[in-house]
PDB file of C-alpha atoms in Angstrom:
ATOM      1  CA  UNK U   1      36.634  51.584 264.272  1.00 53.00           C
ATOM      2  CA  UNK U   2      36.945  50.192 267.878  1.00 51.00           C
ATOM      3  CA  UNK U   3      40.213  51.702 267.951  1.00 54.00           C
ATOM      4  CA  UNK U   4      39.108  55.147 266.724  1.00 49.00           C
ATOM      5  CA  UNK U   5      36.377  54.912 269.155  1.00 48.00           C
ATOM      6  CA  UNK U   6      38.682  54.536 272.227  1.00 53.00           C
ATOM      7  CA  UNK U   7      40.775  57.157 270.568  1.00 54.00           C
ATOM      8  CA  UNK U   8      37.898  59.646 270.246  1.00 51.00           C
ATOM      9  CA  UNK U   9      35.329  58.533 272.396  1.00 59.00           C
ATOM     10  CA  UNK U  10      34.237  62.131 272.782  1.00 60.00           C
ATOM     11  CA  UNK U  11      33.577  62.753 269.131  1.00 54.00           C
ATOM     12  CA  UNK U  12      31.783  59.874 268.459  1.00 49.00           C
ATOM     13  CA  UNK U  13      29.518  60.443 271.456  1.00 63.00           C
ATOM     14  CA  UNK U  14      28.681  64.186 270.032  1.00 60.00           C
ATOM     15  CA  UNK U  15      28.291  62.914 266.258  1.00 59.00           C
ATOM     16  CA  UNK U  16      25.888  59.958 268.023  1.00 60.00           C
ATOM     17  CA  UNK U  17      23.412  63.043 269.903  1.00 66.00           C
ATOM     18  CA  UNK U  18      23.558  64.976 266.538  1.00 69.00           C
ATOM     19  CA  UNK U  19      22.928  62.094 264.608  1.00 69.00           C
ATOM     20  CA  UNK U  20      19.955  61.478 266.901  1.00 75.00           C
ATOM     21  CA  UNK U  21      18.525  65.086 267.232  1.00 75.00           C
ATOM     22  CA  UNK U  22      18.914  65.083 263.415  1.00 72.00           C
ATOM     23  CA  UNK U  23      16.430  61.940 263.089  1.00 70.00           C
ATOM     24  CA  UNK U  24      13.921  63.731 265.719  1.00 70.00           C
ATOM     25  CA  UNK U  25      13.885  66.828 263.936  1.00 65.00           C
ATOM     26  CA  UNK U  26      13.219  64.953 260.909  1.00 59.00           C
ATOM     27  CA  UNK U  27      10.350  63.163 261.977  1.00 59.00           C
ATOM     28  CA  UNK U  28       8.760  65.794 263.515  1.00 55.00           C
ATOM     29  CA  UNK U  29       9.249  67.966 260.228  1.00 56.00           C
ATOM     30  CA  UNK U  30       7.446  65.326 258.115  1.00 51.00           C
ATOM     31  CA  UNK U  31       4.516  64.758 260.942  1.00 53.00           C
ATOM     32  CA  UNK U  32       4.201  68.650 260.482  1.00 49.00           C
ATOM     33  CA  UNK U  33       4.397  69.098 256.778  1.00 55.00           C
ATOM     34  CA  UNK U  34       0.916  68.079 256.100  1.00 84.00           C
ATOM     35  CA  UNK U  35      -0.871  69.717 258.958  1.00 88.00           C
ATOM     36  CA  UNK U  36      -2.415  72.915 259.930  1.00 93.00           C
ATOM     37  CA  UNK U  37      -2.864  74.553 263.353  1.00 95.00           C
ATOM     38  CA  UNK U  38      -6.553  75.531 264.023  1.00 96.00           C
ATOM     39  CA  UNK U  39      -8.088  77.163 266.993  1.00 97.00           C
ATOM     40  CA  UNK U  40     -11.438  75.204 267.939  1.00 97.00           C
ATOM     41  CA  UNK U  41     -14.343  77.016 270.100  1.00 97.00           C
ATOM     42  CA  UNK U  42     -17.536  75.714 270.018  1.00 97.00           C
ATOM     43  CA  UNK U  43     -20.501  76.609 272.230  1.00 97.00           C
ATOM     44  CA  UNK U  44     -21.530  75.266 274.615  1.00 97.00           C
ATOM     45  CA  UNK U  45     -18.122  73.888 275.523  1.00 97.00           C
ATOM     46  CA  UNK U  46     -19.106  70.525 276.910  1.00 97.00           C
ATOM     47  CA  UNK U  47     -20.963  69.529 273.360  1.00 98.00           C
ATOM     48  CA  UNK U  48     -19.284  66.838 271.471  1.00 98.00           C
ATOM     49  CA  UNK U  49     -17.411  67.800 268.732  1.00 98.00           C
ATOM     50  CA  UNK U  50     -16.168  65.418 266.016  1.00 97.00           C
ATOM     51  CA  UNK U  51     -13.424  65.812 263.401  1.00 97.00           C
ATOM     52  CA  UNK U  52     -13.528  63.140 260.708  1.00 96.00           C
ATOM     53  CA  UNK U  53     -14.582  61.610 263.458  1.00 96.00           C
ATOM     54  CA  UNK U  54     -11.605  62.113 266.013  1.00 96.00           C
ATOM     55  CA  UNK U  55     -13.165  63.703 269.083  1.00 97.00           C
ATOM     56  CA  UNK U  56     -12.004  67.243 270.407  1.00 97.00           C
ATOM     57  CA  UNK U  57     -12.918  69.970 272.788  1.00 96.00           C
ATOM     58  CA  UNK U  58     -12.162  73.577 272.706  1.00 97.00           C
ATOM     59  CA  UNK U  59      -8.747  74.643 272.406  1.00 96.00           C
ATOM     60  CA  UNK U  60      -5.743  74.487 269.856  1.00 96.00           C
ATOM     61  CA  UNK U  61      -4.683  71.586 267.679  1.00 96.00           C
ATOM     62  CA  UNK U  62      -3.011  70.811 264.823  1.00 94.00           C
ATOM     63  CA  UNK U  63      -4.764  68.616 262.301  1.00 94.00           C
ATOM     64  CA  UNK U  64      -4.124  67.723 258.881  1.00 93.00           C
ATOM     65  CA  UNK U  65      -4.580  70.193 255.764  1.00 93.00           C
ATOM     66  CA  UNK U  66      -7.533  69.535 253.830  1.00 93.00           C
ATOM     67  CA  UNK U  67     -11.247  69.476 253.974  1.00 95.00           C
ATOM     68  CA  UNK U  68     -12.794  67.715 257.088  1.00 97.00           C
ATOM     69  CA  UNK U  69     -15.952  66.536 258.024  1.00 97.00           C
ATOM     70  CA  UNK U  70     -17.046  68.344 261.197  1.00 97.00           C
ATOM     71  CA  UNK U  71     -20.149  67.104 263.612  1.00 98.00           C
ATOM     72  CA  UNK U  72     -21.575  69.018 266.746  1.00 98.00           C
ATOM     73  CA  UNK U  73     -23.798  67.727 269.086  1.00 97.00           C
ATOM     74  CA  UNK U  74     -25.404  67.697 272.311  1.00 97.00           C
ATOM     75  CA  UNK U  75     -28.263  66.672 273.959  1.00 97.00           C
ATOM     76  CA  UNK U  76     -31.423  69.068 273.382  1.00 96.00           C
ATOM     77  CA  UNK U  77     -29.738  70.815 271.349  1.00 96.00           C
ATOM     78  CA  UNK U  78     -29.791  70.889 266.827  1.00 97.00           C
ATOM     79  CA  UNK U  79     -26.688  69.448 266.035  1.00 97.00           C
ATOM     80  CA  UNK U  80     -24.558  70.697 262.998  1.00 97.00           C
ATOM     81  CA  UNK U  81     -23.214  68.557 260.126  1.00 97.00           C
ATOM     82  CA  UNK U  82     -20.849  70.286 257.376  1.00 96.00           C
ATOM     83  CA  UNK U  83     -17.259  70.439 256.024  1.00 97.00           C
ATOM     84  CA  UNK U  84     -14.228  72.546 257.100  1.00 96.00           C
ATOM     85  CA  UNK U  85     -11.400  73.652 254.947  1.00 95.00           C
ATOM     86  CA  UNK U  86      -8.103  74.420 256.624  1.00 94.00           C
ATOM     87  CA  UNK U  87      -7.075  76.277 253.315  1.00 91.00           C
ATOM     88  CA  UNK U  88      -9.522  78.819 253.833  1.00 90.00           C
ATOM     89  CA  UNK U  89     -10.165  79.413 257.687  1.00 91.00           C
ATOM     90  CA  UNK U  90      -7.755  78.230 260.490  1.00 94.00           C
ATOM     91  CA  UNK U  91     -10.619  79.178 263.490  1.00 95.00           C
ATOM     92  CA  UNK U  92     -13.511  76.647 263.689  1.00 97.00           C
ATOM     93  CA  UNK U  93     -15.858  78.152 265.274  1.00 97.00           C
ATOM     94  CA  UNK U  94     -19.290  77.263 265.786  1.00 96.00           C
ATOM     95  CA  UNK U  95     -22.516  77.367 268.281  1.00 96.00           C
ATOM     96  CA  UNK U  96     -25.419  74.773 268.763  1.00 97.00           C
ATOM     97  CA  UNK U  97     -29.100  76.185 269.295  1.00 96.00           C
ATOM     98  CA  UNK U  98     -31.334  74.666 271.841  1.00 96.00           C
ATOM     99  CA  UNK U  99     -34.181  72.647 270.131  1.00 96.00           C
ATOM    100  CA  UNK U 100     -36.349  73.938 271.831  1.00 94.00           C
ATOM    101  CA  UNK U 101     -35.843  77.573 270.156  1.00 92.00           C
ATOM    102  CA  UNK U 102     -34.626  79.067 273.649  1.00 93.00           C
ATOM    103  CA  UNK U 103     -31.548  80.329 275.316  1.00 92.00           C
ATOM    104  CA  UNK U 104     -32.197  78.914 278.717  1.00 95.00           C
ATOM    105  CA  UNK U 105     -28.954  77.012 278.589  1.00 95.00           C
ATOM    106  CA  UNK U 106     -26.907  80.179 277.763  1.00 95.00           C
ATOM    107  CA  UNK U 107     -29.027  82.427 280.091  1.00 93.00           C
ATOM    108  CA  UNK U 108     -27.790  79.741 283.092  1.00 95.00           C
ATOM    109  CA  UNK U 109     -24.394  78.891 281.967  1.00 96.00           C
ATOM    110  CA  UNK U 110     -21.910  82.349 282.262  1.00 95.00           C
ATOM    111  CA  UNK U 111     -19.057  80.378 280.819  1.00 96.00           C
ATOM    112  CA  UNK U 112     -21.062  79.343 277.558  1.00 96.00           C
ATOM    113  CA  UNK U 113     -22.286  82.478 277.191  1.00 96.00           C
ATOM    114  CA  UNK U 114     -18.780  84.457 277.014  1.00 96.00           C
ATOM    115  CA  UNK U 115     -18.011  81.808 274.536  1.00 96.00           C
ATOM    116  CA  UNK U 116     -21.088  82.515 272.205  1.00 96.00           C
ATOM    117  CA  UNK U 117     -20.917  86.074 272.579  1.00 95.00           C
ATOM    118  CA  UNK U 118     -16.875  85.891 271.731  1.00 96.00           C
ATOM    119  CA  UNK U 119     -17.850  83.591 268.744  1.00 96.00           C
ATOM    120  CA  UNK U 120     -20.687  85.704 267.700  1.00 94.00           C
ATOM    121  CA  UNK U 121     -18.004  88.819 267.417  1.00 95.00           C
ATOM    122  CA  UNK U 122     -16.126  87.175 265.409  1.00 93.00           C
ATOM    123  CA  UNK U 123     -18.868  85.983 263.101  1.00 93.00           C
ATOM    124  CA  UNK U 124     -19.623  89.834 262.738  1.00 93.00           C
ATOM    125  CA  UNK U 125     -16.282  91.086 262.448  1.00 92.00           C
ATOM    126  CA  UNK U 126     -15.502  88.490 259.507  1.00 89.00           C
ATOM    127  CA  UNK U 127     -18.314  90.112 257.896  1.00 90.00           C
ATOM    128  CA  UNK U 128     -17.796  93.512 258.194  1.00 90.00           C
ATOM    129  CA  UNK U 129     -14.102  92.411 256.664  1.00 89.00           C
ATOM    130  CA  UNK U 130     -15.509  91.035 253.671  1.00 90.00           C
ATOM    131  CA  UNK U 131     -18.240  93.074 253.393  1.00 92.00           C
ATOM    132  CA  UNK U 132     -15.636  95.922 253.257  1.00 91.00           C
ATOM    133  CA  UNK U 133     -13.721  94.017 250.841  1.00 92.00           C
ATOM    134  CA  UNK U 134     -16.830  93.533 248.948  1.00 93.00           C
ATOM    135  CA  UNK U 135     -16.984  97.190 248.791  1.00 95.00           C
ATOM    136  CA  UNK U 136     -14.091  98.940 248.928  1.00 95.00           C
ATOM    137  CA  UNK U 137     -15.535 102.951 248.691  1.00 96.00           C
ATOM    138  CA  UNK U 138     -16.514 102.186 251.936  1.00 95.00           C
ATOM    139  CA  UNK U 139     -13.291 103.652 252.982  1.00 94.00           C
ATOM    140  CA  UNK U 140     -13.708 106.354 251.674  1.00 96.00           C
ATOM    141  CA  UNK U 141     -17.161 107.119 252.998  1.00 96.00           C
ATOM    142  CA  UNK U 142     -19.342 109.322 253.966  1.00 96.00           C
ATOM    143  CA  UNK U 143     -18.173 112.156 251.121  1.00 97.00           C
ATOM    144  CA  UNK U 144     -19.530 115.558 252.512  1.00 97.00           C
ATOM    145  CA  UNK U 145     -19.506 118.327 250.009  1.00 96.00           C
ATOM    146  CA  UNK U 146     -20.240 121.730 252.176  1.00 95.00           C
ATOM    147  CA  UNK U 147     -19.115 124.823 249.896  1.00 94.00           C
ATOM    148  CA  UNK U 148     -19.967 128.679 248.980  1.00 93.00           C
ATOM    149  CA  UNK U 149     -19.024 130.094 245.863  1.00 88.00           C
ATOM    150  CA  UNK U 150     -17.827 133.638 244.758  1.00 89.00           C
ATOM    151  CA  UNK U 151     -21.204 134.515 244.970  1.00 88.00           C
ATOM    152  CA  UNK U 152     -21.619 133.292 247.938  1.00 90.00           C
ATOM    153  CA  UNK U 153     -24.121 130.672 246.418  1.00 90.00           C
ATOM    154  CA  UNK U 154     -24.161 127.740 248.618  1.00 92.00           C
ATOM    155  CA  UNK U 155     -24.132 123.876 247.578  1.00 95.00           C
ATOM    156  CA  UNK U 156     -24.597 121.036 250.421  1.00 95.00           C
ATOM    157  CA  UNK U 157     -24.962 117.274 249.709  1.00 97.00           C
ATOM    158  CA  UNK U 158     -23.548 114.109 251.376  1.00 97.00           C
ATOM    159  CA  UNK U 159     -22.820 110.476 249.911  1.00 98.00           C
ATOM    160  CA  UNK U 160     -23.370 107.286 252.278  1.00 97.00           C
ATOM    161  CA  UNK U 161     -23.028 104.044 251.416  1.00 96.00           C
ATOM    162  CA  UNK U 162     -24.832 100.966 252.635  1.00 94.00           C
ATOM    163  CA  UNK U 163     -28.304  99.025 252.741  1.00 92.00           C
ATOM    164  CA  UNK U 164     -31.046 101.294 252.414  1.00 94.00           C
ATOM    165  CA  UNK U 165     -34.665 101.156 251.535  1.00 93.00           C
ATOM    166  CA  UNK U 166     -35.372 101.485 248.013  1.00 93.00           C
ATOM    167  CA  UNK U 167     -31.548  99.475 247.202  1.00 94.00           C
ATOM    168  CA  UNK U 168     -31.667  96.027 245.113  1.00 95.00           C
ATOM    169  CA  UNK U 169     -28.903  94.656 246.751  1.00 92.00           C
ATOM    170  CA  UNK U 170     -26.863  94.952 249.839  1.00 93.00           C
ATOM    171  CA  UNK U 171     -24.950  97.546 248.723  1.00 96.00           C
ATOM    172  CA  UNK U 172     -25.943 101.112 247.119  1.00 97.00           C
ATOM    173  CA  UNK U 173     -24.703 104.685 247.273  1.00 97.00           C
ATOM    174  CA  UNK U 174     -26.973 107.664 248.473  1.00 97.00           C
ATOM    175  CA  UNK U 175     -27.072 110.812 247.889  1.00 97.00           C
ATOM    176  CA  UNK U 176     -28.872 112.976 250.214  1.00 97.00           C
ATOM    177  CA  UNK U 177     -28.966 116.773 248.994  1.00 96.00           C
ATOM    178  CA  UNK U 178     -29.708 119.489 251.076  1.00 95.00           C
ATOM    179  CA  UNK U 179     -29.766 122.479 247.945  1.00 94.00           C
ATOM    180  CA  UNK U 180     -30.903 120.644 245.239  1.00 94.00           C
ATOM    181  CA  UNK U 181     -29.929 119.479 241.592  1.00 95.00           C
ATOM    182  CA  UNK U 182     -26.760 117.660 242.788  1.00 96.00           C
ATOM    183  CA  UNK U 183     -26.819 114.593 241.915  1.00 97.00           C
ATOM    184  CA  UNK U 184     -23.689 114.643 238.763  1.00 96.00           C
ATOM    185  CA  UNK U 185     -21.954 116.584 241.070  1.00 96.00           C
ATOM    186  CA  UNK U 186     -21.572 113.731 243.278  1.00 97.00           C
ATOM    187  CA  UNK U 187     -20.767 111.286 240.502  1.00 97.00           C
ATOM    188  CA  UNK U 188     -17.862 113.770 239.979  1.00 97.00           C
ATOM    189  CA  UNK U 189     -16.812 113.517 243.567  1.00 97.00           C
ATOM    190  CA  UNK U 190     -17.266 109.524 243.566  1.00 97.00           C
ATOM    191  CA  UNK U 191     -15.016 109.680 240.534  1.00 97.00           C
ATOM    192  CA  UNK U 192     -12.150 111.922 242.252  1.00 97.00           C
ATOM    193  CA  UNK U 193     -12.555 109.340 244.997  1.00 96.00           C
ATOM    194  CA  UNK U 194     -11.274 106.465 242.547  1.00 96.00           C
ATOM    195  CA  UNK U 195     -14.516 105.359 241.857  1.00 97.00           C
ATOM    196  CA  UNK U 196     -16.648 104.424 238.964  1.00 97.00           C
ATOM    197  CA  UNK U 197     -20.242 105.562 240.153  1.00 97.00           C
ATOM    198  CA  UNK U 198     -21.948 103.231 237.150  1.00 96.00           C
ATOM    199  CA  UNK U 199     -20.724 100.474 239.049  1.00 96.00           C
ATOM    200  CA  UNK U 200     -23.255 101.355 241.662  1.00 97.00           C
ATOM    201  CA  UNK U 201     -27.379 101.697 242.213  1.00 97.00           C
ATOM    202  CA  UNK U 202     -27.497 105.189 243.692  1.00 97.00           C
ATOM    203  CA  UNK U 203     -30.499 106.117 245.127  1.00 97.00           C
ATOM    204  CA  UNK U 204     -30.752 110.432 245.234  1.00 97.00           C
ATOM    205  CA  UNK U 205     -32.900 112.050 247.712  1.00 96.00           C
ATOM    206  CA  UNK U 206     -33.671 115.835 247.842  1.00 95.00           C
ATOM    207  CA  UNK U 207     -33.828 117.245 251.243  1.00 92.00           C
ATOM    208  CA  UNK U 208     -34.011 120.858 251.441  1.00 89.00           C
ATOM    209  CA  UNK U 209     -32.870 123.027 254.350  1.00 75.00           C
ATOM    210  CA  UNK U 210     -35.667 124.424 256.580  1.00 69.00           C
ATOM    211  CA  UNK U 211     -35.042 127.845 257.367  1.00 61.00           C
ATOM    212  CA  UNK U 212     -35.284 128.842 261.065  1.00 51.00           C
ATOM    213  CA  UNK U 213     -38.181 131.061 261.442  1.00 54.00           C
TER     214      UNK U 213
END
């Protein structure tokens, strides 16, 4: 061996750094396989923020995959106890409210502020994306029906979906018709839009055109 190393010092060097890089790359692979990256932004930035009991402070880390126990606190403020899963949501993010019900803090601190109102965007913008989800016509609302016929008869109506007053959940369809006795006629365009329109409350309201005097 001894000889073969004086022979080919050169190779044995290179298979040495390989060998090496190999056991790096290794290591690092397995310290990776069980962990998760997750984006951390908490308002106000200088609360303390506990995972599992590890502390951290806005930014990017990676942590293990799993569920976690989270804690949030700072003084005069409600702090927040609760579990985070890194198998469903890779962005903990998260806001403390003064105790005092104010927003004094925010109202003084610019910084803090940006932060809540970025976290509070995202908040609404995951909701809109499962509300959407949730509801999937939505795309293909508002349907506006606006047509004469060969007698120059004409039929106006409009379907909108949403919350409205009157719906028993937070979802219904409405019909708002502007020349009257409508309403299957709008079933029949929420069907040609891929719909079923049983699997909706739809709430119909007649609202005749006022003619210009």
């Amino acid at each position: 061996m001894k000889n073969l190393f004086k022979k080919y010092p050169l190779v044995f060097i290179v298979l040495g750094g390989l060998l090496i890089i190999t056991i790096i790359l290794v290591v690092v692979a397995l310290s990776l396989k069980d962990t998760v990256e997750v984006e951390i932004k908490v308002a106000p930035a200088s609360a303390t923020i506990l995972v599992d009991g590890k502390s951290y402070q806005n930014g990017t880390f990676r942590i293990s995959s799993g569920t976690h126990n989270i804690h949030i606190e700072k003084e005069g403020f409600t702090s927040k106890d609760y579990t985070f899963d890194t198998g469903t949501n890779n962005k903990l993010y998260d806001y403390l409210l003064q105790s005092d019900g104010s927003y004094t803090w925010y109202l003084s601190h610019e910084e803090d502020t940006l932060i809540l109102t970025s976290i509070g965007d995202y908040e609404q913008n995951l909701k809109s994306i499962n509300y959407n989800s949730k509801y999937p016509i939505i795309e293909s609302l508002p349907i506006i029906y606006a047509h004469y016929d060969e007698n120059y008869d004409y039929t106006e109506y409009r379907i909108d979906g949403g919350s409205f007053s009157g719906c028993n959940t937070d979802f219904c369809l409405k019909v708002t018709d502007t020349t009257g006795n409508n309403l299957e006629s709008a079933k029949e365009k929420i069907r040609e839009a891929g719909f079923n329109p049983d699997n909706y409350q739809i709430l119909y309201e007649y609202t005749p055109i006022e003619r210009l005097e």
